[in-house]
């Protein structure tokens, strides 16, 4: 298949691309919806002006040596929501080296993106590096959720490194990295980071009105907090004993944020 390598050798390379565009009739079109190999994109029923896309795992992975890339672009005035059909499971593979999963997103002025995938599960023996880079225009809107589960039931986690970078109107407002599991810097499981929990998540929300009225820093129940970022953005961070509890914390945090 085009763009793919044999897994037993160098690992699989897979790229998915989405472009959302204002169709001029009150809706959003998807002139680009391309995917191959383990990454499959499926358009689902639109809701009002918002286009919806589901990311479906067509193969297992990412495995060791794999490199997956997802690129999403929301053009001016368009609205897009992207989810996934199931959790992504990082697994050990036959190929040498770690696996990579890169996400590249951009939202133009007056555009809106909801990036809401299911959990990423770091299975024992896996080694995955996730990098997410988001560019948001000054009048754009964003809701981005990341949820990470360290190990399946009854097993130790693999190594997972996750980096998230957010730029709003060209200015970096968030650049953070978390490394967990075997070989990660000491303290990742300590009271200052995960405090013994095995599920961690974050929610990044960008809304133009936050520039005039920044979100107040606060604790949101046990294990969750919200902090304002420079510019019209806020970050919610949460840890929990299980994925169900984490999702509830993030949903409650999103509902608590002010909106017009």
Short mmCIF file of C-alpha atoms in Angstrom, two decimals:
data_model
loop_
_atom_site.label_atom_id
_atom_site.label_comp_id
_atom_site.label_asym_id
_atom_site.label_seq_id
_atom_site.Cartn_x
_atom_site.Cartn_y
_atom_site.Cartn_z
CA UNK A 1 0.00 0.00 0.00
CA UNK A 2 1.21 3.51 -0.84
CA UNK A 3 3.28 5.18 1.86
CA UNK A 4 3.50 2.09 4.08
CA UNK A 5 6.43 -0.10 5.12
CA UNK A 6 6.31 -3.72 6.21
CA UNK A 7 5.86 -3.91 9.96
CA UNK A 8 8.50 -6.58 10.42
CA UNK A 9 11.08 -4.13 9.05
CA UNK A 10 11.01 -0.40 9.56
CA UNK A 11 7.45 -0.21 10.87
CA UNK A 12 4.36 1.33 9.31
CA UNK A 13 4.10 4.91 8.09
CA UNK A 14 0.57 6.26 7.93
CA UNK A 15 -0.81 9.76 7.30
CA UNK A 16 -4.36 11.09 7.63
CA UNK A 17 -5.40 14.56 6.44
CA UNK A 18 -8.54 16.59 7.05
CA UNK A 19 -9.43 20.01 5.66
CA UNK A 20 -12.69 21.69 6.74
CA UNK A 21 -14.04 24.62 4.72
CA UNK A 22 -17.02 26.96 5.04
CA UNK A 23 -19.33 25.88 2.20
CA UNK A 24 -20.99 29.30 1.90
CA UNK A 25 -24.43 27.84 2.67
CA UNK A 26 -24.24 27.76 6.45
CA UNK A 27 -22.43 24.44 6.63
CA UNK A 28 -18.93 22.96 6.47
CA UNK A 29 -17.51 20.90 3.62
CA UNK A 30 -14.57 18.50 3.74
CA UNK A 31 -12.61 18.97 0.49
CA UNK A 32 -9.78 16.82 1.88
CA UNK A 33 -10.41 13.61 3.79
CA UNK A 34 -7.47 11.29 3.14
CA UNK A 35 -6.09 8.36 5.11
CA UNK A 36 -4.19 5.13 4.63
CA UNK A 37 -3.09 2.01 6.48
CA UNK A 38 -3.95 1.96 10.18
CA UNK A 39 -5.58 5.39 10.05
CA UNK A 40 -9.04 5.53 8.47
CA UNK A 41 -11.20 8.68 8.40
CA UNK A 42 -14.97 8.44 8.11
CA UNK A 43 -17.37 11.35 7.75
CA UNK A 44 -20.42 11.06 9.99
CA UNK A 45 -23.70 12.95 10.01
CA UNK A 46 -23.26 16.70 10.37
CA UNK A 47 -24.96 18.63 13.16
CA UNK A 48 -26.00 22.13 12.05
CA UNK A 49 -23.02 24.00 10.57
CA UNK A 50 -20.51 21.52 12.04
CA UNK A 51 -18.90 18.72 10.03
CA UNK A 52 -18.07 15.55 11.95
CA UNK A 53 -15.31 13.02 11.32
CA UNK A 54 -14.50 9.75 13.04
CA UNK A 55 -10.97 8.33 13.18
CA UNK A 56 -11.16 4.54 12.93
CA UNK A 57 -8.24 2.22 13.66
CA UNK A 58 -8.06 -0.10 10.64
CA UNK A 59 -5.11 -2.05 12.11
CA UNK A 60 -3.55 -2.56 15.53
CA UNK A 61 -1.03 -0.07 16.75
CA UNK A 62 0.94 2.01 16.93
CA UNK A 63 3.57 -0.69 17.43
CA UNK A 64 7.29 -0.22 17.94
CA UNK A 65 8.80 1.50 14.89
CA UNK A 66 5.47 2.82 13.56
CA UNK A 67 4.99 6.49 12.71
CA UNK A 68 1.43 7.81 12.48
CA UNK A 69 0.60 11.40 11.51
CA UNK A 70 -2.77 13.18 11.60
CA UNK A 71 -3.09 16.64 10.05
CA UNK A 72 -6.21 18.74 10.49
CA UNK A 73 -6.91 22.22 9.11
CA UNK A 74 -10.04 24.24 9.79
CA UNK A 75 -10.31 27.15 7.39
CA UNK A 76 -11.94 30.51 8.08
CA UNK A 77 -15.51 30.21 9.33
CA UNK A 78 -15.61 26.40 9.21
CA UNK A 79 -16.60 24.15 12.13
CA UNK A 80 -15.26 20.64 12.66
CA UNK A 81 -15.57 17.96 15.32
CA UNK A 82 -13.23 14.95 15.28
CA UNK A 83 -13.55 11.88 17.48
CA UNK A 84 -12.35 8.29 17.37
CA UNK A 85 -14.28 5.03 17.28
CA UNK A 86 -12.26 3.35 20.05
CA UNK A 87 -9.25 3.77 22.27
CA UNK A 88 -5.78 3.77 20.70
CA UNK A 89 -3.51 1.09 22.19
CA UNK A 90 0.28 1.47 22.03
CA UNK A 91 1.80 -2.02 21.82
CA UNK A 92 5.32 -3.44 21.65
CA UNK A 93 6.42 -4.41 18.15
CA UNK A 94 9.08 -6.39 16.32
CA UNK A 95 10.70 -3.31 14.78
CA UNK A 96 13.39 -1.55 16.77
CA UNK A 97 12.85 1.92 18.16
CA UNK A 98 9.90 3.73 19.66
CA UNK A 99 6.61 4.44 17.94
CA UNK A 100 5.60 8.01 17.05
CA UNK A 101 2.20 9.62 16.81
CA UNK A 102 2.18 13.20 15.52
CA UNK A 103 -0.90 15.43 15.48
CA UNK A 104 -0.78 18.76 13.60
CA UNK A 105 -3.82 21.04 13.85
CA UNK A 106 -4.64 24.58 12.74
CA UNK A 107 -7.78 26.71 13.10
CA UNK A 108 -8.24 29.92 11.11
CA UNK A 109 -10.13 33.04 12.17
CA UNK A 110 -13.78 32.43 13.14
CA UNK A 111 -13.20 28.70 12.74
CA UNK A 112 -13.96 26.13 15.44
CA UNK A 113 -12.42 22.73 16.16
CA UNK A 114 -13.43 20.11 18.70
CA UNK A 115 -10.68 17.47 18.88
CA UNK A 116 -12.08 14.72 21.11
CA UNK A 117 -10.40 11.33 20.58
CA UNK A 118 -10.88 8.37 22.90
CA UNK A 119 -8.19 7.33 25.37
CA UNK A 120 -4.62 6.40 24.51
CA UNK A 121 -3.60 3.22 26.36
CA UNK A 122 0.09 2.56 27.00
CA UNK A 123 0.41 -1.25 27.15
CA UNK A 124 3.27 -2.98 28.94
CA UNK A 125 6.43 -3.12 26.81
CA UNK A 126 5.37 -0.34 24.45
CA UNK A 127 7.37 2.84 23.80
CA UNK A 128 5.38 5.68 22.28
CA UNK A 129 6.11 9.36 21.73
CA UNK A 130 3.09 11.59 21.06
CA UNK A 131 3.53 15.15 19.80
CA UNK A 132 0.58 17.50 19.33
CA UNK A 133 1.05 20.97 17.81
CA UNK A 134 -1.88 23.34 17.46
CA UNK A 135 -2.04 26.75 15.75
CA UNK A 136 -5.13 28.83 16.54
CA UNK A 137 -6.00 32.25 15.09
CA UNK A 138 -7.02 35.14 17.36
CA UNK A 139 -10.78 34.75 16.75
CA UNK A 140 -10.83 30.95 16.47
CA UNK A 141 -12.24 28.46 18.97
CA UNK A 142 -10.79 25.17 20.15
CA UNK A 143 -11.66 22.32 22.50
CA UNK A 144 -8.93 19.69 22.61
CA UNK A 145 -8.98 16.65 24.90
CA UNK A 146 -6.18 14.21 25.68
CA UNK A 147 -6.65 11.15 27.90
CA UNK A 148 -3.90 8.66 28.69
CA UNK A 149 -4.22 5.32 30.47
CA UNK A 150 -0.98 3.85 31.80
CA UNK A 151 -1.27 0.11 31.39
CA UNK A 152 -4.21 -2.19 30.78
CA UNK A 153 -5.98 -3.81 33.72
CA UNK A 154 -3.51 -5.58 35.97
CA UNK A 155 -0.36 -4.68 34.03
CA UNK A 156 2.45 -2.15 34.31
CA UNK A 157 2.52 0.65 31.72
CA UNK A 158 4.84 1.05 28.80
CA UNK A 159 6.92 4.16 28.29
CA UNK A 160 4.85 7.12 27.12
CA UNK A 161 6.11 10.60 26.29
CA UNK A 162 3.53 13.24 25.39
CA UNK A 163 4.21 16.83 24.32
CA UNK A 164 1.55 19.44 23.62
CA UNK A 165 2.28 22.85 22.09
CA UNK A 166 -0.38 25.50 21.54
CA UNK A 167 0.07 28.81 19.72
CA UNK A 168 -2.66 31.43 19.66
CA UNK A 169 -2.30 34.31 17.16
CA UNK A 170 1.33 33.28 16.69
CA UNK A 171 2.16 33.33 20.41
CA UNK A 172 3.10 30.19 22.33
CA UNK A 173 0.69 29.91 25.27
CA UNK A 174 1.38 26.29 26.23
CA UNK A 175 4.35 23.98 25.72
CA UNK A 176 4.46 21.04 28.10
CA UNK A 177 5.74 17.48 28.14
CA UNK A 178 4.94 14.51 30.35
CA UNK A 179 6.97 11.29 30.40
CA UNK A 180 5.72 8.22 32.25
CA UNK A 181 6.66 4.57 32.62
CA UNK A 182 9.97 2.67 32.50
CA UNK A 183 12.92 4.94 31.72
CA UNK A 184 11.00 8.17 32.39
CA UNK A 185 12.61 10.75 34.68
CA UNK A 186 12.12 9.98 38.36
CA UNK A 187 9.11 11.38 40.14
CA UNK A 188 6.52 10.88 37.40
CA UNK A 189 4.51 8.64 39.74
CA UNK A 190 5.08 10.82 42.81
CA UNK A 191 2.78 13.26 44.61
CA UNK A 192 3.82 16.22 42.44
CA UNK A 193 2.76 14.54 39.18
CA UNK A 194 0.39 11.54 39.07
CA UNK A 195 0.25 10.78 42.81
CA UNK A 196 -0.06 7.07 42.15
CA UNK A 197 -2.87 7.37 39.62
CA UNK A 198 -2.68 5.55 36.31
CA UNK A 199 -5.02 7.76 34.27
CA UNK A 200 -4.23 11.37 33.33
CA UNK A 201 -5.87 13.84 31.02
CA UNK A 202 -6.07 17.44 29.96
CA UNK A 203 -8.47 19.73 28.23
CA UNK A 204 -7.39 22.84 26.31
CA UNK A 205 -10.07 25.41 25.59
CA UNK A 206 -9.57 28.52 23.44
CA UNK A 207 -12.36 31.09 23.24
CA UNK A 208 -11.95 34.74 22.15
CA UNK A 209 -13.97 36.01 25.12
CA UNK A 210 -11.32 34.65 27.53
CA UNK A 211 -9.04 37.52 26.40
CA UNK A 212 -11.30 40.10 28.07
CA UNK A 213 -12.40 37.87 30.96
CA UNK A 214 -9.71 35.27 31.76
CA UNK A 215 -10.77 32.04 33.41
CA UNK A 216 -10.07 32.00 37.14
CA UNK A 217 -7.63 29.40 38.47
CA UNK A 218 -9.44 26.88 40.64
CA UNK A 219 -9.60 23.32 41.88
CA UNK A 220 -12.46 21.36 40.31
CA UNK A 221 -13.22 18.51 42.66
CA UNK A 222 -10.73 15.85 43.65
CA UNK A 223 -7.92 15.44 41.12
CA UNK A 224 -8.72 18.26 38.68
CA UNK A 225 -7.75 21.91 38.29
CA UNK A 226 -8.15 24.71 35.78
CA UNK A 227 -5.60 27.42 35.07
CA UNK A 228 -5.75 30.39 32.69
CA UNK A 229 -3.17 30.57 29.92
CA UNK A 230 -1.75 33.68 28.32
CA UNK A 231 -4.31 34.95 25.83
CA UNK A 232 -7.82 33.57 25.33
CA UNK A 233 -7.13 30.05 26.59
CA UNK A 234 -7.49 27.78 29.62
CA UNK A 235 -6.00 24.42 30.60
CA UNK A 236 -7.75 21.75 32.64
CA UNK A 237 -5.58 18.96 34.07
CA UNK A 238 -6.92 15.89 35.84
CA UNK A 239 -5.77 12.57 37.28
CA UNK A 240 -8.08 9.72 38.20
CA UNK A 241 -8.14 6.05 39.22
CA UNK A 242 -9.88 5.00 35.99
CA UNK A 243 -10.84 6.27 32.55
CA UNK A 244 -14.55 6.66 33.41
CA UNK A 245 -13.79 8.95 36.33
CA UNK A 246 -11.33 10.97 34.23
CA UNK A 247 -13.89 11.57 31.48
CA UNK A 248 -16.42 12.70 34.05
CA UNK A 249 -13.94 15.19 35.53
CA UNK A 250 -13.08 16.65 32.13
CA UNK A 251 -16.71 16.88 31.04
CA UNK A 252 -17.66 18.65 34.26
CA UNK A 253 -14.73 21.04 33.86
CA UNK A 254 -15.75 21.92 30.30
CA UNK A 255 -19.32 22.55 31.37
CA UNK A 256 -18.12 24.88 34.16
CA UNK A 257 -16.17 27.21 31.86
CA UNK A 258 -17.94 30.44 30.91
CA UNK A 259 -19.13 30.81 27.35
CA UNK A 260 -21.15 33.25 25.30
#
